[in-house]
Tab-separated table of C-alpha atoms in Angstrom:
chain	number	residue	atom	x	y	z
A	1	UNK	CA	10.348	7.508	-40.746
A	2	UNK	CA	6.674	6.981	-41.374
A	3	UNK	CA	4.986	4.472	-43.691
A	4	UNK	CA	1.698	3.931	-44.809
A	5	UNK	CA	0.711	0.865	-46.088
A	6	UNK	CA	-2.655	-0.611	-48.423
A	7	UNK	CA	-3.639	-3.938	-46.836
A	8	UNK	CA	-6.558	-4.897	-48.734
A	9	UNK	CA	-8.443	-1.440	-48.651
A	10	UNK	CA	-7.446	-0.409	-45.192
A	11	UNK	CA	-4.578	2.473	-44.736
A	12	UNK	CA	-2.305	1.554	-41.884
A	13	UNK	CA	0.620	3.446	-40.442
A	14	UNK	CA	3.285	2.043	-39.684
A	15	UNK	CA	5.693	4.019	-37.224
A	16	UNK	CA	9.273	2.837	-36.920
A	17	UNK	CA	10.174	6.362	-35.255
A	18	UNK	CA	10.130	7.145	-31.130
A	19	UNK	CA	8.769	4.362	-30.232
A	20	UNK	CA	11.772	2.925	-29.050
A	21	UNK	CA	10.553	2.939	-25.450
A	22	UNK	CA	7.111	2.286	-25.664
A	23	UNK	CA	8.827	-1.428	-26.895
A	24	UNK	CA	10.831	-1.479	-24.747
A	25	UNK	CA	8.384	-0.604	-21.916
A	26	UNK	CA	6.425	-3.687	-23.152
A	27	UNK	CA	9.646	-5.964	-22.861
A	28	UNK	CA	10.549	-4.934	-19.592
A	29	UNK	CA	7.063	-6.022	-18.200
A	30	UNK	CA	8.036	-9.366	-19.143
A	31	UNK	CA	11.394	-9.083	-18.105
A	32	UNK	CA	10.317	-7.807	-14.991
A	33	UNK	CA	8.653	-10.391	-14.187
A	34	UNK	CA	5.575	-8.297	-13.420
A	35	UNK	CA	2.407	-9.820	-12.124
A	36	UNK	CA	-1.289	-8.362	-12.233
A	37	UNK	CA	-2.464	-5.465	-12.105
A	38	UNK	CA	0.060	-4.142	-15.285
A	39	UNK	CA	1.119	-0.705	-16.206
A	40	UNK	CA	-1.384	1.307	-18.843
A	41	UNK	CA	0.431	4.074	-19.489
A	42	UNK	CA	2.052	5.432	-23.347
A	43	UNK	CA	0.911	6.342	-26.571
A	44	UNK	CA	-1.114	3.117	-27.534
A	45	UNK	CA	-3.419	3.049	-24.229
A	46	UNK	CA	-4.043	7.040	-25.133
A	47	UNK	CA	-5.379	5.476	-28.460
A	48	UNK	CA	-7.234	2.343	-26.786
A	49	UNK	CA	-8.564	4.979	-24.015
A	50	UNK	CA	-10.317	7.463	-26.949
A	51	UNK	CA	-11.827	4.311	-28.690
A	52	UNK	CA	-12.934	3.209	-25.099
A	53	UNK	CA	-14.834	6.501	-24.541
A	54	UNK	CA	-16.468	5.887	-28.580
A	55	UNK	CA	-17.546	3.155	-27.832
A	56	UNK	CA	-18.882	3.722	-24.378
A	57	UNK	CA	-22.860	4.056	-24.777
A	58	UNK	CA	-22.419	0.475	-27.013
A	59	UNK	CA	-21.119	-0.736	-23.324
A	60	UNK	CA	-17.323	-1.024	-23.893
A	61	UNK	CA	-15.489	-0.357	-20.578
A	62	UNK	CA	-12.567	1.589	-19.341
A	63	UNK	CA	-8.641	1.062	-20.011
A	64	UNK	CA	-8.842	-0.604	-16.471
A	65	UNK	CA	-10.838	-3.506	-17.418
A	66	UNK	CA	-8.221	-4.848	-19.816
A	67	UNK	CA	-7.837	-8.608	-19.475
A	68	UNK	CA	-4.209	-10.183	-19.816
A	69	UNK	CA	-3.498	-13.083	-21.990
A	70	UNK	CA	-0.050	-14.871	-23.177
A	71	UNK	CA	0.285	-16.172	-26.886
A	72	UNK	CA	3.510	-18.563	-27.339
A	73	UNK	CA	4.636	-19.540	-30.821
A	74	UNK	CA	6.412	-22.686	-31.541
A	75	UNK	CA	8.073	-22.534	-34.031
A	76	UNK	CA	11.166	-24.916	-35.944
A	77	UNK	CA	12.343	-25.399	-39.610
A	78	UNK	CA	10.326	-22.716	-41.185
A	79	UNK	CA	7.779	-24.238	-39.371
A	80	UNK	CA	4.933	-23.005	-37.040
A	81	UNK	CA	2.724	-24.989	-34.550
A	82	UNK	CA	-0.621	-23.984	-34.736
A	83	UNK	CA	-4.093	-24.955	-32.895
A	84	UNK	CA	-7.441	-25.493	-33.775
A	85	UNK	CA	-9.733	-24.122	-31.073
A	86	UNK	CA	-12.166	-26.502	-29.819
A	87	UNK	CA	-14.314	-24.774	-27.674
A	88	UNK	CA	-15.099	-21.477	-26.540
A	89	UNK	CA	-13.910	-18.063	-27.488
A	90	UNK	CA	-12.515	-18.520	-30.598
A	91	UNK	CA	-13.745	-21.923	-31.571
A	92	UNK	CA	-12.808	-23.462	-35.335
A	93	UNK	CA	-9.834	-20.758	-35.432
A	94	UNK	CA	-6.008	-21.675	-36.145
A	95	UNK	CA	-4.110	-20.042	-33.701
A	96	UNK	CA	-1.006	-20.021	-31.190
A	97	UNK	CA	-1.412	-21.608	-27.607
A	98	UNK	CA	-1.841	-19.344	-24.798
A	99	UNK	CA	-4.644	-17.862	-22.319
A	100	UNK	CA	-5.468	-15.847	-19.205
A	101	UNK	CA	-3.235	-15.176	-16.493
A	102	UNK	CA	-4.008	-17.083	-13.044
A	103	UNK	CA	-3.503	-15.551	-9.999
A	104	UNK	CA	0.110	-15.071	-8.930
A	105	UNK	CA	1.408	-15.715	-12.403
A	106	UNK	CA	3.824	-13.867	-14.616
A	107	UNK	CA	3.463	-13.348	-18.066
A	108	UNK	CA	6.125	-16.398	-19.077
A	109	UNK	CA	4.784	-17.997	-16.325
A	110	UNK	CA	1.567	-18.566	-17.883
A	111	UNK	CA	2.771	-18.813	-21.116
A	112	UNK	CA	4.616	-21.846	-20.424
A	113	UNK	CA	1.710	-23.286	-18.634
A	114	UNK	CA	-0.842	-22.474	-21.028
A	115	UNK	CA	1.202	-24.659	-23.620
A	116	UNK	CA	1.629	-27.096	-22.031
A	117	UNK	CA	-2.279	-27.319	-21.104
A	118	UNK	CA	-3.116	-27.026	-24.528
A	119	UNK	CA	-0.279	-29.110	-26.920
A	120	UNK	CA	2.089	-31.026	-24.336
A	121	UNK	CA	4.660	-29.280	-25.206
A	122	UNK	CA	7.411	-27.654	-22.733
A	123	UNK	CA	8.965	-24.620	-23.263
A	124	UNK	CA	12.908	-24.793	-22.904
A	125	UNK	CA	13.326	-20.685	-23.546
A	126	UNK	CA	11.194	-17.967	-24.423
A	127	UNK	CA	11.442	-14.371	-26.178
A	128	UNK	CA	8.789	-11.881	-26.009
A	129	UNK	CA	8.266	-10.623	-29.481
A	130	UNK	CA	4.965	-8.623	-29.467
A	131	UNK	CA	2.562	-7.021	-27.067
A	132	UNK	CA	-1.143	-7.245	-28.818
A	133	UNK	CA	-4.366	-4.798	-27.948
A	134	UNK	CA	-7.726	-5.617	-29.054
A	135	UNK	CA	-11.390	-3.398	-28.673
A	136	UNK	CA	-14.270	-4.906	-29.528
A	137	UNK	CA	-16.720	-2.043	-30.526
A	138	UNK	CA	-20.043	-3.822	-29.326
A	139	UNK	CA	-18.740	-6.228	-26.754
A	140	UNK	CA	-17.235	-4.238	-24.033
A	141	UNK	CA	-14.420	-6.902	-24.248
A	142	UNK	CA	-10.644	-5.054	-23.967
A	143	UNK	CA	-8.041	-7.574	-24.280
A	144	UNK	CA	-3.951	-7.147	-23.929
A	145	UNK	CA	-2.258	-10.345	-25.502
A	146	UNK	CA	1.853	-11.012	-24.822
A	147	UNK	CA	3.186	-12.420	-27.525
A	148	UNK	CA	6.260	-14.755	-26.973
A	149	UNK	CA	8.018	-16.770	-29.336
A	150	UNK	CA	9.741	-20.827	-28.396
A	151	UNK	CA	12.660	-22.753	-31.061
A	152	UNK	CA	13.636	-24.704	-27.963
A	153	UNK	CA	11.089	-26.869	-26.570
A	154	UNK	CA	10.614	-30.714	-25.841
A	155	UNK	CA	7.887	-33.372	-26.074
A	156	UNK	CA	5.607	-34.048	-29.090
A	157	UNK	CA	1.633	-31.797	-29.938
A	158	UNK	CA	-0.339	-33.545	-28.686
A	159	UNK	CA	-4.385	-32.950	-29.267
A	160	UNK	CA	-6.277	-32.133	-25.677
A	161	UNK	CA	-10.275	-31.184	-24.642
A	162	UNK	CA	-8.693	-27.184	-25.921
A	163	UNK	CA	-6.806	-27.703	-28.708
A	164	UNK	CA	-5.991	-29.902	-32.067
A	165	UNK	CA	-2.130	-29.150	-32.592
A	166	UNK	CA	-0.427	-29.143	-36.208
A	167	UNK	CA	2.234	-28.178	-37.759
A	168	UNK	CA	2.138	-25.597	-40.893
A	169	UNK	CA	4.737	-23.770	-43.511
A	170	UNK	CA	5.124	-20.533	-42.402
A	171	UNK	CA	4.857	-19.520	-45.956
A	172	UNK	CA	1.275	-21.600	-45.405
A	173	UNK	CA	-0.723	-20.335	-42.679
A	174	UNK	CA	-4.509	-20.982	-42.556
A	175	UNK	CA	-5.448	-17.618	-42.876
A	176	UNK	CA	-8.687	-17.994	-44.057
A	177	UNK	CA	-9.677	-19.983	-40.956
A	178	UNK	CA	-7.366	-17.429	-38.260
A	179	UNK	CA	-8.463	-14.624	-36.636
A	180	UNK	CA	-8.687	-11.564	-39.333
A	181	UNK	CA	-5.812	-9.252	-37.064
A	182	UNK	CA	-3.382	-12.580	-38.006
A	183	UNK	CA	-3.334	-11.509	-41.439
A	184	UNK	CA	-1.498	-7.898	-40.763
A	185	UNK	CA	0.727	-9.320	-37.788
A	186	UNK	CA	2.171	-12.511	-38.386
A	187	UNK	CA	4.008	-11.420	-41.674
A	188	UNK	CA	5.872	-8.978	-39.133
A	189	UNK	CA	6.530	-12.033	-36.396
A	190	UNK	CA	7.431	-14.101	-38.721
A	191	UNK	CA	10.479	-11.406	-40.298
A	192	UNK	CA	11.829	-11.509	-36.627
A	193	UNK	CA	10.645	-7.903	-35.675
A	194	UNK	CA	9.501	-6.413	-32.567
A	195	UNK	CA	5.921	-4.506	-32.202
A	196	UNK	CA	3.288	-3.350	-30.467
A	197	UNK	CA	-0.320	-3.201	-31.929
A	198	UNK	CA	-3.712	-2.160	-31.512
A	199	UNK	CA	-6.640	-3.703	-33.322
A	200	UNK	CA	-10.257	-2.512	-33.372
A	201	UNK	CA	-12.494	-5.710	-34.662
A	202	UNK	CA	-15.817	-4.290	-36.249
A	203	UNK	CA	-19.777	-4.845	-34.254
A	204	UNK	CA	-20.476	-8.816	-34.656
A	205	UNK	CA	-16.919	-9.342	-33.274
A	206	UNK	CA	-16.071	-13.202	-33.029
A	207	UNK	CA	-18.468	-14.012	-35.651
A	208	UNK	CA	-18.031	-11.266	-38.186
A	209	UNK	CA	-14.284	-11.486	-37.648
A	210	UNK	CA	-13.109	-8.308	-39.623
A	211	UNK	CA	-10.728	-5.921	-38.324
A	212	UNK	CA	-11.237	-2.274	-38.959
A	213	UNK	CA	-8.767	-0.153	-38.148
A	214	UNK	CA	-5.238	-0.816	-36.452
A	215	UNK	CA	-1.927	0.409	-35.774
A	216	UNK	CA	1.257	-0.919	-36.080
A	217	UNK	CA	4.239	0.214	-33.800
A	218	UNK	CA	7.484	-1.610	-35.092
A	219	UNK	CA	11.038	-1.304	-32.983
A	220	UNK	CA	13.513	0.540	-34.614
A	221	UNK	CA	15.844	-0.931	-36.564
């Protein structure tokens, strides 16, 4: 089954067909317990590795030079915890808590940390729920973003040098002030599905913030 979708002008498809194990290739990273250097092989880094050589004279790099982050989402009573970036990449965004790997660490491993850096929180459990791709087409920057999901966590947000904490309606997100690829994923987090995606933010990057093209690869149902 294929579907193609109109999100404000842009045409995405959506495949919910064979891609079975490219999800579940994704989970079992995490499950694995896999530390740096991951796997880059399957239909998505084919896509990411043609953009790569598109965008190479603009100085974009190859599949290798992917960086690793973790993204945890807190999330209880049809609510979800959200922070507002203080400084660096990203700065005056909404988004989830999370960051690069150090070395040694495993992707819940530095999810957990990377909360609790950033909100005070501890995370009791986690579930991965998405693996994220990003190109840049002028910055060079290729970015690979694990996407984990917390209900069961203990102490209270609390606001650090990072990160202002609050809590928001699910059905009330910030989008306006969120990163432009939040608008096409987090309706499909938020429903409790599985994925895999690519995005491909436009020249100007951080401060243009628009997404151009991306795919979606949902689990089967």
């Amino acid at each position: 089954i294929f579907k193609i979708l109109n999100f404000g002008g842009l045409f995405v498809l959506f495949v919910s067909m064979r891609v079975r194990e490219q999800l579940s290739n994704a989970r079992a990273i995490v499950n694995a317990k896999s530390m740096l250097p991951l796997p880059t092989d399957g239909e998505i880094y084919d896509r990411i590795r043609v953009r790569c050589l598109e965008y190479a004279p603009k100085g974009t790099g190859p599949i290798d030079t992917i960086i690793d982050y973790t993204l945890i989402e807190c999330r209880r009573n049809k609510q979800i915890l959200l922070g507002l970036k203080k400084r660096g990449f990203g700065i005056g965004k909404w988004n989830g808590f999370g960051g690069k790997f150090e070395p040694g660490e495993t992707a819940e491993e530095c999810a957990r940390r990377e909360l609790f850096e950033e909100c005070g929180v501890k995370a009791i459990s986690l579930e991965w729920r998405a693996t994220l791709f990003f190109t840049f087409q002028d910055s060079g920057k290729l970015m690979r973003v694990h996407v984990f999901e917390t209900r069961n966590f203990k102490g209270e947000p609390r606001e650090t040098d990072e990160m202002a904490p609050k809590w928001f309606q699910e059905t009330e997100l910030p989008l306006h002030q969120m990163w432009h690829d939040d608008t096409f994923w987090m309706p499909i987090f938020l429903k409790g599905q599985y994925f895999t995606a690519h995005f491909d933010y436009a020249p100007g990057g951080e401060a243009v913030n628009k997404v151009m093209d991306y795919k979606v690869y949902l689990e089967e149902d």
